[in-house]
mmCIF file of C-alpha atoms in Angstrom:
data_model
loop_
_atom_site.group_PDB
_atom_site.id
_atom_site.type_symbol
_atom_site.label_atom_id
_atom_site.label_comp_id
_atom_site.label_asym_id
_atom_site.label_seq_id
_atom_site.Cartn_x
_atom_site.Cartn_y
_atom_site.Cartn_z
ATOM 1 C CA MET A 1 -30.185 96.580 164.337
ATOM 2 C CA THR A 2 -26.277 97.590 164.357
ATOM 3 C CA GLN A 3 -25.121 98.843 160.547
ATOM 4 C CA PRO A 4 -21.216 99.361 158.925
ATOM 5 C CA PRO A 5 -20.286 102.602 158.450
ATOM 6 C CA ALA A 6 -20.840 103.422 154.833
ATOM 7 C CA SER A 7 -17.341 103.976 154.124
ATOM 8 C CA ILE A 8 -17.380 99.472 154.819
ATOM 9 C CA ARG A 9 -20.380 99.351 152.443
ATOM 10 C CA ASP A 10 -19.570 101.250 150.484
ATOM 11 C CA ALA A 11 -16.191 99.402 149.626
ATOM 12 C CA LEU A 12 -17.514 95.862 149.437
ATOM 13 C CA PRO A 13 -16.365 93.892 146.828
ATOM 14 C CA VAL A 14 -17.786 92.991 143.135
ATOM 15 C CA GLN A 15 -17.020 89.538 141.497
ATOM 16 C CA PRO A 16 -17.915 88.267 139.162
ATOM 17 C CA ALA A 17 -21.697 86.723 138.159
ATOM 18 C CA LYS A 18 -22.748 83.543 140.270
ATOM 19 C CA SER A 19 -24.289 82.793 143.042
ATOM 20 C CA ARG A 20 -22.823 83.051 146.342
ATOM 21 C CA ILE A 21 -22.711 80.998 150.138
ATOM 22 C CA LEU A 22 -22.033 84.084 152.691
ATOM 23 C CA ILE A 23 -19.738 82.819 155.817
ATOM 24 C CA THR A 24 -19.714 84.567 158.916
ATOM 25 C CA LEU A 25 -17.085 84.452 161.690
ATOM 26 C CA VAL A 26 -18.179 85.495 165.192
ATOM 27 C CA VAL A 27 -14.873 84.726 167.106
ATOM 28 C CA ASP A 28 -14.497 86.015 170.332
ATOM 29 C CA THR A 29 -10.891 87.902 171.028
ATOM 30 C CA SER A 30 -11.636 88.391 174.303
ATOM 31 C CA SER A 31 -8.929 88.156 177.500
ATOM 32 C CA SER A 32 -9.941 85.003 178.173
ATOM 33 C CA MET A 33 -8.565 84.071 174.575
ATOM 34 C CA GLY A 34 -5.369 84.309 176.020
ATOM 35 C CA GLU A 35 -4.686 82.122 178.762
ATOM 36 C CA GLY A 36 -3.261 78.970 177.744
ATOM 37 C CA ASP A 37 -1.722 80.250 174.108
ATOM 38 C CA ARG A 38 -5.721 79.658 173.052
ATOM 39 C CA ILE A 39 -5.087 81.835 170.162
ATOM 40 C CA GLY A 40 -3.217 80.906 169.182
ATOM 41 C CA GLU A 41 -3.842 77.588 168.754
ATOM 42 C CA LEU A 42 -7.448 79.520 167.394
ATOM 43 C CA ASN A 43 -4.424 81.555 164.569
ATOM 44 C CA ARG A 44 -3.318 78.497 163.290
ATOM 45 C CA ALA A 45 -6.276 76.725 162.877
ATOM 46 C CA LEU A 46 -7.812 79.601 160.559
ATOM 47 C CA ARG A 47 -4.237 79.588 158.921
ATOM 48 C CA SER A 48 -4.918 76.108 157.859
ATOM 49 C CA TRP A 49 -8.948 75.734 157.198
ATOM 50 C CA ARG A 50 -8.532 77.691 153.780
ATOM 51 C CA ASP A 51 -7.166 74.447 153.000
ATOM 52 C CA GLU A 52 -9.875 71.997 154.338
ATOM 53 C CA LEU A 53 -12.515 74.475 152.378
ATOM 54 C CA MET A 54 -10.678 74.562 149.318
ATOM 55 C CA LYS A 55 -10.972 71.039 148.794
ATOM 56 C CA ASP A 56 -14.543 71.542 148.128
ATOM 57 C CA ASP A 57 -15.138 73.274 144.482
ATOM 58 C CA HIS A 58 -18.716 73.651 144.936
ATOM 59 C CA LEU A 59 -17.499 76.479 148.249
ATOM 60 C CA SER A 60 -14.254 77.302 146.395
ATOM 61 C CA SER A 61 -16.165 78.523 143.515
ATOM 62 C CA ARG A 62 -18.595 80.884 145.299
ATOM 63 C CA GLY A 63 -17.974 81.462 148.811
ATOM 64 C CA GLU A 64 -17.238 84.745 150.432
ATOM 65 C CA ILE A 65 -16.079 84.684 154.337
ATOM 66 C CA ALA A 66 -16.696 87.450 156.693
ATOM 67 C CA LEU A 67 -13.996 87.589 160.503
ATOM 68 C CA VAL A 68 -16.088 89.707 163.210
ATOM 69 C CA THR A 69 -13.862 89.712 166.231
ATOM 70 C CA PHE A 70 -15.302 90.646 169.920
ATOM 71 C CA GLY A 71 -12.976 91.404 172.410
ATOM 72 C CA LYS A 72 -9.324 92.504 171.225
ATOM 73 C CA ASP A 73 -10.795 96.767 170.172
ATOM 74 C CA HIS A 74 -14.195 95.804 171.310
ATOM 75 C CA VAL A 75 -15.723 95.374 167.810
ATOM 76 C CA VAL A 76 -14.084 94.183 164.261
ATOM 77 C CA ALA A 77 -14.773 93.187 161.063
ATOM 78 C CA VAL A 78 -10.707 92.073 160.853
ATOM 79 C CA ASP A 79 -10.309 91.236 157.025
ATOM 80 C CA PRO A 80 -10.256 88.041 156.534
ATOM 81 C CA SER A 81 -7.631 88.955 153.271
ATOM 82 C CA GLY A 82 -4.728 89.535 155.596
ATOM 83 C CA ALA A 83 -4.409 92.497 153.715
ATOM 84 C CA VAL A 84 -5.190 95.346 155.816
ATOM 85 C CA ALA A 85 -5.106 95.327 159.471
ATOM 86 C CA GLY A 86 -7.565 96.742 161.773
ATOM 87 C CA GLN A 87 -11.441 97.731 160.121
ATOM 88 C CA ALA A 88 -11.524 96.070 157.097
ATOM 89 C CA PRO A 89 -12.575 97.472 154.477
ATOM 90 C CA GLN A 90 -13.876 94.752 152.682
ATOM 91 C CA PRO A 91 -15.798 92.352 155.107
ATOM 92 C CA PHE A 92 -16.355 90.291 152.315
ATOM 93 C CA VAL A 93 -13.785 87.968 150.474
ATOM 94 C CA PRO A 94 -13.855 84.803 148.021
ATOM 95 C CA VAL A 95 -12.010 81.985 150.408
ATOM 96 C CA SER A 96 -9.577 81.307 147.982
ATOM 97 C CA GLN A 97 -7.814 84.870 148.818
ATOM 98 C CA PHE A 98 -9.615 83.335 153.013
ATOM 99 C CA LYS A 99 -5.830 83.282 154.963
ATOM 100 C CA PRO A 100 -6.278 86.202 158.056
ATOM 101 C CA ALA A 101 -4.098 88.303 159.695
ATOM 102 C CA GLU A 102 -2.870 87.259 163.531
ATOM 103 C CA LEU A 103 -5.609 87.840 166.479
ATOM 104 C CA GLU A 104 -4.485 89.159 169.626
ATOM 105 C CA ALA A 105 -6.732 88.610 172.942
ATOM 106 C CA GLY A 106 -7.741 91.092 175.577
ATOM 107 C CA GLY A 107 -10.646 93.737 176.475
ATOM 108 C CA VAL A 108 -14.679 92.285 177.698
ATOM 109 C CA THR A 109 -16.828 90.009 175.746
ATOM 110 C CA PRO A 110 -18.915 91.826 173.760
ATOM 111 C CA MET A 111 -20.629 89.058 171.984
ATOM 112 C CA VAL A 112 -24.333 91.113 171.541
ATOM 113 C CA GLU A 113 -22.721 93.565 169.387
ATOM 114 C CA ALA A 114 -20.683 91.119 167.864
ATOM 115 C CA LEU A 115 -23.797 89.687 166.974
ATOM 116 C CA GLN A 116 -25.390 92.364 165.534
ATOM 117 C CA TYR A 117 -22.747 94.346 163.555
ATOM 118 C CA ALA A 118 -22.043 90.642 161.892
ATOM 119 C CA PHE A 119 -26.489 90.382 160.511
ATOM 120 C CA GLY A 120 -25.973 94.307 159.610
ATOM 121 C CA LEU A 121 -22.714 93.222 157.869
ATOM 122 C CA LEU A 122 -24.543 90.643 155.919
ATOM 123 C CA ALA A 123 -28.218 92.496 155.256
ATOM 124 C CA THR A 124 -25.665 95.068 153.333
ATOM 125 C CA ARG A 125 -23.715 92.030 151.037
ATOM 126 C CA ARG A 126 -26.711 90.907 150.443
ATOM 127 C CA GLN A 127 -28.433 94.159 149.000
ATOM 128 C CA GLN A 128 -25.519 94.065 146.746
ATOM 129 C CA LEU A 129 -25.130 91.533 145.560
ATOM 130 C CA ARG A 130 -28.524 91.096 145.045
ATOM 131 C CA ALA A 131 -28.429 95.123 143.139
ATOM 132 C CA ASP A 132 -25.726 92.850 140.901
ATOM 133 C CA GLY A 133 -28.528 90.287 139.989
ATOM 134 C CA ILE A 134 -25.932 87.945 142.177
ATOM 135 C CA SER A 135 -27.864 85.018 143.824
ATOM 136 C CA LEU A 136 -26.952 83.064 146.460
ATOM 137 C CA ALA A 137 -26.864 79.946 147.053
ATOM 138 C CA ASN A 138 -28.417 78.993 149.968
ATOM 139 C CA ARG A 139 -29.055 80.908 153.269
ATOM 140 C CA PRO A 140 -26.639 82.750 154.619
ATOM 141 C CA LEU A 141 -24.122 80.965 157.201
ATOM 142 C CA VAL A 142 -23.729 82.935 160.525
ATOM 143 C CA TYR A 143 -20.698 80.695 162.844
ATOM 144 C CA LEU A 144 -20.741 81.916 166.713
ATOM 145 C CA ILE A 145 -16.987 80.497 168.292
ATOM 146 C CA THR A 146 -16.906 81.444 171.481
ATOM 147 C CA ASP A 147 -14.879 80.658 175.442
ATOM 148 C CA GLY A 148 -17.652 82.756 177.136
ATOM 149 C CA VAL A 149 -20.716 84.798 178.611
ATOM 150 C CA PRO A 150 -21.277 87.829 176.505
ATOM 151 C CA THR A 151 -19.800 91.364 179.229
ATOM 152 C CA ASP A 152 -21.228 94.650 179.328
ATOM 153 C CA GLU A 153 -18.486 97.173 178.445
ATOM 154 C CA ARG A 154 -16.922 96.864 182.176
ATOM 155 C CA GLY A 155 -16.555 93.134 182.046
ATOM 156 C CA TYR A 156 -19.703 92.389 183.743
ATOM 157 C CA ARG A 157 -22.049 89.545 182.133
ATOM 158 C CA SER A 158 -24.455 90.766 180.194
ATOM 159 C CA ASP A 159 -28.108 88.397 179.636
ATOM 160 C CA ARG A 160 -28.724 91.334 176.599
ATOM 161 C CA TRP A 161 -28.282 88.259 174.877
ATOM 162 C CA ARG A 162 -31.901 86.813 176.120
ATOM 163 C CA ASP A 163 -33.189 89.848 173.609
ATOM 164 C CA PHE A 164 -31.101 89.028 171.027
ATOM 165 C CA ALA A 165 -32.283 85.113 170.526
ATOM 166 C CA PRO A 166 -35.863 87.006 168.667
ATOM 167 C CA VAL A 167 -34.261 88.343 166.115
ATOM 168 C CA ILE A 168 -32.698 84.843 165.387
ATOM 169 C CA ARG A 169 -35.411 83.157 165.661
ATOM 170 C CA GLN A 170 -37.015 86.004 163.290
ATOM 171 C CA GLN A 171 -34.162 85.866 160.508
ATOM 172 C CA GLU A 172 -34.475 82.013 160.452
ATOM 173 C CA ASP A 173 -38.199 82.100 160.440
ATOM 174 C CA GLY A 174 -37.204 84.236 157.421
ATOM 175 C CA LYS A 175 -35.400 82.200 155.496
ATOM 176 C CA HIS A 176 -32.503 84.509 155.699
ATOM 177 C CA LEU A 177 -29.708 83.000 157.561
ATOM 178 C CA LEU A 178 -28.858 80.011 159.236
ATOM 179 C CA PHE A 179 -26.837 80.498 163.124
ATOM 180 C CA PHE A 180 -24.347 78.094 164.587
ATOM 181 C CA ALA A 181 -23.150 78.678 168.141
ATOM 182 C CA PHE A 182 -20.132 76.609 168.714
ATOM 183 C CA GLY A 183 -18.977 76.674 172.755
ATOM 184 C CA VAL A 184 -15.526 75.648 174.180
ATOM 185 C CA ASP A 185 -14.156 75.549 177.410
ATOM 186 C CA GLY A 186 -15.438 78.492 178.957
ATOM 187 C CA ALA A 187 -18.739 79.181 177.025
ATOM 188 C CA GLU A 188 -21.818 78.655 179.113
ATOM 189 C CA ARG A 189 -24.634 75.855 177.587
ATOM 190 C CA GLU A 190 -27.192 78.288 178.597
ATOM 191 C CA VAL A 191 -25.887 81.324 176.822
ATOM 192 C CA LEU A 192 -25.697 79.168 173.525
ATOM 193 C CA SER A 193 -28.384 76.609 173.778
ATOM 194 C CA GLY A 194 -30.778 79.882 173.948
ATOM 195 C CA LEU A 195 -29.434 81.598 171.150
ATOM 196 C CA ALA A 196 -29.246 78.569 169.149
ATOM 197 C CA PRO A 197 -31.432 75.989 170.419
ATOM 198 C CA SER A 198 -31.248 74.121 167.352
ATOM 199 C CA SER A 199 -28.193 74.330 166.358
ATOM 200 C CA TRP A 200 -25.457 74.642 169.181
ATOM 201 C CA LYS A 201 -22.793 72.713 170.394
ATOM 202 C CA PHE A 202 -20.600 72.585 173.513
ATOM 203 C CA LEU A 203 -17.227 70.649 172.411
ATOM 204 C CA ALA A 204 -15.296 70.191 176.249
ATOM 205 C CA GLY A 205 -12.084 69.500 175.165
ATOM 206 C CA LEU A 206 -11.344 70.537 171.080
ATOM 207 C CA ASN A 207 -9.190 72.785 169.861
ATOM 208 C CA PHE A 208 -10.225 75.237 167.575
ATOM 209 C CA ALA A 209 -8.696 72.948 164.110
ATOM 210 C CA GLN A 210 -11.007 70.159 165.320
ATOM 211 C CA VAL A 211 -13.996 72.935 166.034
ATOM 212 C CA LEU A 212 -13.459 74.043 162.698
ATOM 213 C CA ARG A 213 -13.503 71.008 161.034
ATOM 214 C CA LEU A 214 -17.378 71.089 162.377
ATOM 215 C CA VAL A 215 -17.521 73.564 160.759
ATOM 216 C CA SER A 216 -17.159 73.042 157.292
ATOM 217 C CA ALA A 217 -19.073 70.019 157.810
ATOM 218 C CA SER A 218 -21.655 72.011 158.868
ATOM 219 C CA ILE A 219 -21.297 73.955 156.106
ATOM 220 C CA GLU A 220 -21.793 71.003 153.831
ATOM 221 C CA SER A 221 -25.137 70.244 154.851
ATOM 222 C CA ALA A 222 -26.779 73.372 155.055
ATOM 223 C CA SER A 223 -25.473 74.938 152.240
ATOM 224 C CA ALA A 224 -26.535 71.715 149.992
ATOM 225 C CA ALA A 225 -29.171 72.270 147.577
ATOM 226 C CA SER A 226 -32.108 70.739 148.841
ATOM 227 C CA ALA A 227 -32.032 72.942 152.302
ATOM 228 C CA ARG A 228 -32.561 76.546 150.160
ATOM 229 C CA ASN A 229 -36.242 76.076 150.788
ATOM 230 C CA GLU A 230 -36.563 74.431 154.231
ATOM 231 C CA PRO A 231 -37.134 75.519 157.524
ATOM 232 C CA ALA A 232 -34.440 75.930 159.670
ATOM 233 C CA ASP A 233 -35.204 73.647 161.900
ATOM 234 C CA LYS A 234 -35.345 70.886 159.205
ATOM 235 C CA VAL A 235 -32.168 71.813 158.075
ATOM 236 C CA TYR A 236 -30.867 71.492 161.779
ATOM 237 C CA ALA A 237 -31.555 68.547 162.396
ATOM 238 C CA ARG A 238 -29.836 67.193 159.036
ATOM 239 C CA VAL A 239 -26.810 69.188 159.630
ATOM 240 C CA GLU A 240 -26.797 67.423 163.348
ATOM 241 C CA GLU A 241 -26.876 63.891 161.626
ATOM 242 C CA HIS A 242 -24.417 65.001 158.938
ATOM 243 C CA LEU A 243 -22.454 66.132 162.574
ATOM 244 C CA ASP A 244 -22.818 62.865 164.173
ATOM 245 C CA LEU A 245 -22.009 60.934 160.997
ATOM 246 C CA ASP A 246 -18.665 62.721 160.620
ATOM 247 C CA ALA A 247 -18.074 62.481 164.534
ATOM 248 C CA ARG A 248 -18.408 58.193 164.131
ATOM 249 C CA MET A 249 -16.138 58.019 161.377
ATOM 250 C CA THR A 250 -13.498 59.947 162.771
ATOM 251 C CA GLN A 251 -13.401 58.315 166.492
ATOM 252 C CA PHE A 252 -13.631 54.422 163.946
ATOM 253 C CA LEU A 253 -10.417 56.020 162.459
ATOM 254 C CA GLN A 254 -8.658 57.353 164.650
ATOM 255 C CA GLY A 255 -9.086 53.717 166.397
ATOM 256 C CA ASN A 256 -8.306 52.003 163.301
ATOM 257 C CA GLY A 257 -5.746 54.153 162.554
#
């Protein structure tokens, strides 16, 4: 598995001792995201998302976020606080500091490389927290958000995701993380369902603000205390039930607003 450079590992932040919830967004910034101002919509959604996360006292006091992009500049761990351009010296920051700089679209879709890199960042952060005597409130959460399919360095479709899917299952079975794959228009159901059989959604017609709202709702359910030792499939089933209930409530309120 791809590991982050030593310079990044050494710069990971040390915060006051308390349990943590680790959240990693792996976001598509390939050239297709430049069509129809999708990248602008994503940037606006990310800016407003922090306010939503801060409404959860448990998450705002314990949550840490990393943001990995794939497409423009290949694979990059963007500084989630927006303080540094390019590769982040501190890939994880507290939820309260989440304010990423403007993302740009371009390039091909190295989805698998981005997931490998994100898993490496996550493993490094877990090791550091363990060394500092800081526990995890629950299993780390990884979210893939994409509008396309994986490609190789020349932009041709790649099926390497089939080889990486078993790695995700091993991480889930070992209770090392929970993985979600959310696709908007342009994504492919076969890839989403192959990477996340029990935790994928094809969100046709939704904007990125709505997608991130679903991410928030899933975080709430997946990070519940009861989920700590449950099998991944059981957690995913509860998250799905929560998301369905949330969607029905939203439709009801919109219809009666």
